[in-house]
């Protein structure tokens, strides 16, 4: 007795692409495996940048070119770069917190856990930022910067 039209777990009878059709029950197992092994393309997250953001991203010197071109001592420049990096990371964590709070798919418990982790990360980053600011203050006192250099340093600190 022959069974016609039976389905086993590996053969649903549905083709993976419109141009491919299975013909006979005697198809090779390799052909079936190749159809099942075809990767599926999944679209990811799209990010769009404004013209100003694109210009800033692709500027010749990068995001710290103003610090490098300031003429300040190397140790001051390194501290300014560190401060900017910490400020940027803090802003990213705060944005992530806002996204978690606005996410309707998360349970309250998941939100609380994620927010607690983000608050801890922000606290650690704030500690690092305080340390970097204290180190910068100490270096400024020891290096004897001119009034012009102090103004330049202040403007670089306030720039984001």
PDB file of C-alpha atoms in Angstrom:
ATOM      1  CA  UNK A   1       0.000   0.000   0.000  1.00  0.00           C
ATOM      2  CA  UNK A   2       1.318   3.413  -0.911  1.00  0.00           C
ATOM      3  CA  UNK A   3       0.531   6.565   1.015  1.00  0.00           C
ATOM      4  CA  UNK A   4      -0.084   9.615  -1.113  1.00  0.00           C
ATOM      5  CA  UNK A   5       0.280  13.157   0.152  1.00  0.00           C
ATOM      6  CA  UNK A   6       1.669  12.387   3.604  1.00  0.00           C
ATOM      7  CA  UNK A   7       3.735  15.003   5.410  1.00  0.00           C
ATOM      8  CA  UNK A   8       6.685  14.306   7.596  1.00  0.00           C
ATOM      9  CA  UNK A   9       8.253  16.871   9.968  1.00  0.00           C
ATOM     10  CA  UNK A  10      10.904  17.902   7.428  1.00  0.00           C
ATOM     11  CA  UNK A  11       8.525  18.351   4.495  1.00  0.00           C
ATOM     12  CA  UNK A  12       5.606  20.728   4.780  1.00  0.00           C
ATOM     13  CA  UNK A  13       4.918  20.814   1.068  1.00  0.00           C
ATOM     14  CA  UNK A  14       5.378  24.593   1.004  1.00  0.00           C
ATOM     15  CA  UNK A  15       8.058  25.945  -1.272  1.00  0.00           C
ATOM     16  CA  UNK A  16      10.546  28.454   0.070  1.00  0.00           C
ATOM     17  CA  UNK A  17      10.596  30.646  -3.019  1.00  0.00           C
ATOM     18  CA  UNK A  18       8.014  31.296  -5.729  1.00  0.00           C
ATOM     19  CA  UNK A  19      10.188  29.857  -8.515  1.00  0.00           C
ATOM     20  CA  UNK A  20      10.944  26.565  -6.729  1.00  0.00           C
ATOM     21  CA  UNK A  21       8.539  23.648  -6.621  1.00  0.00           C
ATOM     22  CA  UNK A  22       8.967  20.119  -5.376  1.00  0.00           C
ATOM     23  CA  UNK A  23       8.083  17.595  -7.992  1.00  0.00           C
ATOM     24  CA  UNK A  24       8.197  13.984  -6.935  1.00  0.00           C
ATOM     25  CA  UNK A  25       8.265  12.164  -3.644  1.00  0.00           C
ATOM     26  CA  UNK A  26      11.676  10.786  -4.625  1.00  0.00           C
ATOM     27  CA  UNK A  27      13.485  14.144  -4.403  1.00  0.00           C
ATOM     28  CA  UNK A  28      16.970  14.011  -3.031  1.00  0.00           C
ATOM     29  CA  UNK A  29      17.393  14.893   0.661  1.00  0.00           C
ATOM     30  CA  UNK A  30      20.205  17.317  -0.285  1.00  0.00           C
ATOM     31  CA  UNK A  31      17.838  19.395  -2.406  1.00  0.00           C
ATOM     32  CA  UNK A  32      15.375  19.629   0.471  1.00  0.00           C
ATOM     33  CA  UNK A  33      18.142  20.540   2.919  1.00  0.00           C
ATOM     34  CA  UNK A  34      19.416  23.278   0.622  1.00  0.00           C
ATOM     35  CA  UNK A  35      15.940  24.788   0.462  1.00  0.00           C
ATOM     36  CA  UNK A  36      15.646  24.760   4.236  1.00  0.00           C
ATOM     37  CA  UNK A  37      19.169  26.132   4.752  1.00  0.00           C
ATOM     38  CA  UNK A  38      18.541  29.269   2.700  1.00  0.00           C
ATOM     39  CA  UNK A  39      19.050  32.255   5.033  1.00  0.00           C
ATOM     40  CA  UNK A  40      16.179  34.636   5.543  1.00  0.00           C
ATOM     41  CA  UNK A  41      16.967  38.328   5.342  1.00  0.00           C
ATOM     42  CA  UNK A  42      15.506  40.361   8.169  1.00  0.00           C
ATOM     43  CA  UNK A  43      15.442  44.134   8.108  1.00  0.00           C
ATOM     44  CA  UNK A  44      17.113  45.773  11.107  1.00  0.00           C
ATOM     45  CA  UNK A  45      16.969  49.174  12.713  1.00  0.00           C
ATOM     46  CA  UNK A  46      17.275  52.202  10.462  1.00  0.00           C
ATOM     47  CA  UNK A  47      19.012  55.349  11.648  1.00  0.00           C
ATOM     48  CA  UNK A  48      18.806  58.680   9.882  1.00  0.00           C
ATOM     49  CA  UNK A  49      21.084  61.606  10.629  1.00  0.00           C
ATOM     50  CA  UNK A  50      20.439  65.267  10.015  1.00  0.00           C
ATOM     51  CA  UNK A  51      22.737  67.243   7.736  1.00  0.00           C
ATOM     52  CA  UNK A  52      24.422  68.868  10.735  1.00  0.00           C
ATOM     53  CA  UNK A  53      25.031  65.497  12.375  1.00  0.00           C
ATOM     54  CA  UNK A  54      26.471  64.105   9.146  1.00  0.00           C
ATOM     55  CA  UNK A  55      28.796  67.094   8.813  1.00  0.00           C
ATOM     56  CA  UNK A  56      29.937  66.713  12.406  1.00  0.00           C
ATOM     57  CA  UNK A  57      30.447  62.966  12.035  1.00  0.00           C
ATOM     58  CA  UNK A  58      32.468  63.225   8.859  1.00  0.00           C
ATOM     59  CA  UNK A  59      34.479  66.318   9.752  1.00  0.00           C
ATOM     60  CA  UNK A  60      38.175  65.971   9.058  1.00  0.00           C
ATOM     61  CA  UNK A  61      39.439  65.934  12.638  1.00  0.00           C
ATOM     62  CA  UNK A  62      36.672  64.039  14.348  1.00  0.00           C
ATOM     63  CA  UNK A  63      34.660  65.082  17.376  1.00  0.00           C
ATOM     64  CA  UNK A  64      37.689  66.182  19.411  1.00  0.00           C
ATOM     65  CA  UNK A  65      39.467  68.165  16.717  1.00  0.00           C
ATOM     66  CA  UNK A  66      38.696  71.417  18.517  1.00  0.00           C
ATOM     67  CA  UNK A  67      40.481  70.118  21.606  1.00  0.00           C
ATOM     68  CA  UNK A  68      43.457  68.934  19.578  1.00  0.00           C
ATOM     69  CA  UNK A  69      43.691  72.286  17.772  1.00  0.00           C
ATOM     70  CA  UNK A  70      43.388  74.325  20.979  1.00  0.00           C
ATOM     71  CA  UNK A  71      47.098  74.573  21.724  1.00  0.00           C
ATOM     72  CA  UNK A  72      46.524  73.437  25.306  1.00  0.00           C
ATOM     73  CA  UNK A  73      49.026  71.098  26.989  1.00  0.00           C
ATOM     74  CA  UNK A  74      48.627  67.391  26.127  1.00  0.00           C
ATOM     75  CA  UNK A  75      47.544  66.351  29.645  1.00  0.00           C
ATOM     76  CA  UNK A  76      44.796  69.011  29.624  1.00  0.00           C
ATOM     77  CA  UNK A  77      43.645  67.831  26.206  1.00  0.00           C
ATOM     78  CA  UNK A  78      43.433  64.225  27.400  1.00  0.00           C
ATOM     79  CA  UNK A  79      41.367  65.231  30.426  1.00  0.00           C
ATOM     80  CA  UNK A  80      39.023  67.298  28.246  1.00  0.00           C
ATOM     81  CA  UNK A  81      38.530  64.334  25.910  1.00  0.00           C
ATOM     82  CA  UNK A  82      37.830  62.070  28.880  1.00  0.00           C
ATOM     83  CA  UNK A  83      35.301  64.523  30.295  1.00  0.00           C
ATOM     84  CA  UNK A  84      33.508  64.744  26.943  1.00  0.00           C
ATOM     85  CA  UNK A  85      33.438  60.970  26.625  1.00  0.00           C
ATOM     86  CA  UNK A  86      31.954  60.579  30.113  1.00  0.00           C
ATOM     87  CA  UNK A  87      29.360  63.283  29.442  1.00  0.00           C
ATOM     88  CA  UNK A  88      28.388  61.562  26.204  1.00  0.00           C
ATOM     89  CA  UNK A  89      28.030  58.186  27.937  1.00  0.00           C
ATOM     90  CA  UNK A  90      25.893  59.737  30.681  1.00  0.00           C
ATOM     91  CA  UNK A  91      23.624  61.316  28.054  1.00  0.00           C
ATOM     92  CA  UNK A  92      23.317  57.945  26.288  1.00  0.00           C
ATOM     93  CA  UNK A  93      22.364  56.200  29.541  1.00  0.00           C
ATOM     94  CA  UNK A  94      19.761  58.876  30.297  1.00  0.00           C
ATOM     95  CA  UNK A  95      18.305  58.455  26.818  1.00  0.00           C
ATOM     96  CA  UNK A  96      18.208  54.698  27.371  1.00  0.00           C
ATOM     97  CA  UNK A  97      16.354  55.278  30.654  1.00  0.00           C
ATOM     98  CA  UNK A  98      13.753  57.369  28.850  1.00  0.00           C
ATOM     99  CA  UNK A  99      13.366  54.639  26.228  1.00  0.00           C
ATOM    100  CA  UNK A 100      12.892  51.978  28.914  1.00  0.00           C
ATOM    101  CA  UNK A 101      10.263  54.064  30.702  1.00  0.00           C
ATOM    102  CA  UNK A 102       8.385  54.609  27.439  1.00  0.00           C
ATOM    103  CA  UNK A 103       8.543  50.942  26.383  1.00  0.00           C
ATOM    104  CA  UNK A 104       5.034  49.506  26.746  1.00  0.00           C
ATOM    105  CA  UNK A 105       6.171  45.932  26.059  1.00  0.00           C
ATOM    106  CA  UNK A 106       8.231  45.611  29.248  1.00  0.00           C
ATOM    107  CA  UNK A 107       6.736  44.477  32.521  1.00  0.00           C
ATOM    108  CA  UNK A 108       7.001  46.771  35.519  1.00  0.00           C
ATOM    109  CA  UNK A 109       9.515  44.431  37.126  1.00  0.00           C
ATOM    110  CA  UNK A 110      11.698  44.445  34.009  1.00  0.00           C
ATOM    111  CA  UNK A 111      11.518  48.236  33.846  1.00  0.00           C
ATOM    112  CA  UNK A 112      12.524  48.555  37.508  1.00  0.00           C
ATOM    113  CA  UNK A 113      15.469  46.194  37.010  1.00  0.00           C
ATOM    114  CA  UNK A 114      16.671  47.905  33.856  1.00  0.00           C
ATOM    115  CA  UNK A 115      16.298  51.371  35.365  1.00  0.00           C
ATOM    116  CA  UNK A 116      18.216  50.304  38.471  1.00  0.00           C
ATOM    117  CA  UNK A 117      21.067  49.010  36.321  1.00  0.00           C
ATOM    118  CA  UNK A 118      21.111  52.221  34.293  1.00  0.00           C
ATOM    119  CA  UNK A 119      21.079  54.355  37.457  1.00  0.00           C
ATOM    120  CA  UNK A 120      24.051  52.376  38.758  1.00  0.00           C
ATOM    121  CA  UNK A 121      25.922  52.919  35.495  1.00  0.00           C
ATOM    122  CA  UNK A 122      25.151  56.637  35.588  1.00  0.00           C
ATOM    123  CA  UNK A 123      26.359  56.860  39.202  1.00  0.00           C
ATOM    124  CA  UNK A 124      29.651  55.217  38.220  1.00  0.00           C
ATOM    125  CA  UNK A 125      30.023  57.538  35.236  1.00  0.00           C
ATOM    126  CA  UNK A 126      29.269  60.564  37.427  1.00  0.00           C
ATOM    127  CA  UNK A 127      31.984  59.466  39.842  1.00  0.00           C
ATOM    128  CA  UNK A 128      34.419  59.250  36.947  1.00  0.00           C
ATOM    129  CA  UNK A 129      33.323  62.664  35.703  1.00  0.00           C
ATOM    130  CA  UNK A 130      33.885  64.219  39.133  1.00  0.00           C
ATOM    131  CA  UNK A 131      37.340  62.644  39.306  1.00  0.00           C
ATOM    132  CA  UNK A 132      38.225  63.907  35.827  1.00  0.00           C
ATOM    133  CA  UNK A 133      37.041  67.428  36.694  1.00  0.00           C
ATOM    134  CA  UNK A 134      39.104  67.411  39.896  1.00  0.00           C
ATOM    135  CA  UNK A 135      42.150  66.192  37.997  1.00  0.00           C
ATOM    136  CA  UNK A 136      41.629  68.921  35.393  1.00  0.00           C
ATOM    137  CA  UNK A 137      41.370  71.553  38.125  1.00  0.00           C
ATOM    138  CA  UNK A 138      44.604  70.308  39.679  1.00  0.00           C
ATOM    139  CA  UNK A 139      46.423  70.278  36.336  1.00  0.00           C
ATOM    140  CA  UNK A 140      45.173  73.788  35.566  1.00  0.00           C
ATOM    141  CA  UNK A 141      46.605  75.062  38.867  1.00  0.00           C
ATOM    142  CA  UNK A 142      49.953  73.334  38.318  1.00  0.00           C
ATOM    143  CA  UNK A 143      50.429  74.178  34.646  1.00  0.00           C
ATOM    144  CA  UNK A 144      50.084  77.950  34.962  1.00  0.00           C
ATOM    145  CA  UNK A 145      47.839  78.447  31.942  1.00  0.00           C
ATOM    146  CA  UNK A 146      47.510  81.935  30.483  1.00  0.00           C
ATOM    147  CA  UNK A 147      44.227  83.826  30.676  1.00  0.00           C
ATOM    148  CA  UNK A 148      43.605  83.073  27.002  1.00  0.00           C
ATOM    149  CA  UNK A 149      44.214  79.361  27.547  1.00  0.00           C
ATOM    150  CA  UNK A 150      41.866  79.374  30.559  1.00  0.00           C
ATOM    151  CA  UNK A 151      39.133  80.967  28.409  1.00  0.00           C
ATOM    152  CA  UNK A 152      39.736  78.412  25.669  1.00  0.00           C
ATOM    153  CA  UNK A 153      39.569  75.593  28.217  1.00  0.00           C
ATOM    154  CA  UNK A 154      36.315  76.949  29.636  1.00  0.00           C
ATOM    155  CA  UNK A 155      34.731  77.168  26.201  1.00  0.00           C
ATOM    156  CA  UNK A 156      35.817  73.614  25.393  1.00  0.00           C
ATOM    157  CA  UNK A 157      34.323  72.361  28.666  1.00  0.00           C
ATOM    158  CA  UNK A 158      30.928  73.898  27.963  1.00  0.00           C
ATOM    159  CA  UNK A 159      30.812  72.712  24.354  1.00  0.00           C
ATOM    160  CA  UNK A 160      28.999  69.428  23.745  1.00  0.00           C
TER     161      UNK A 160
END
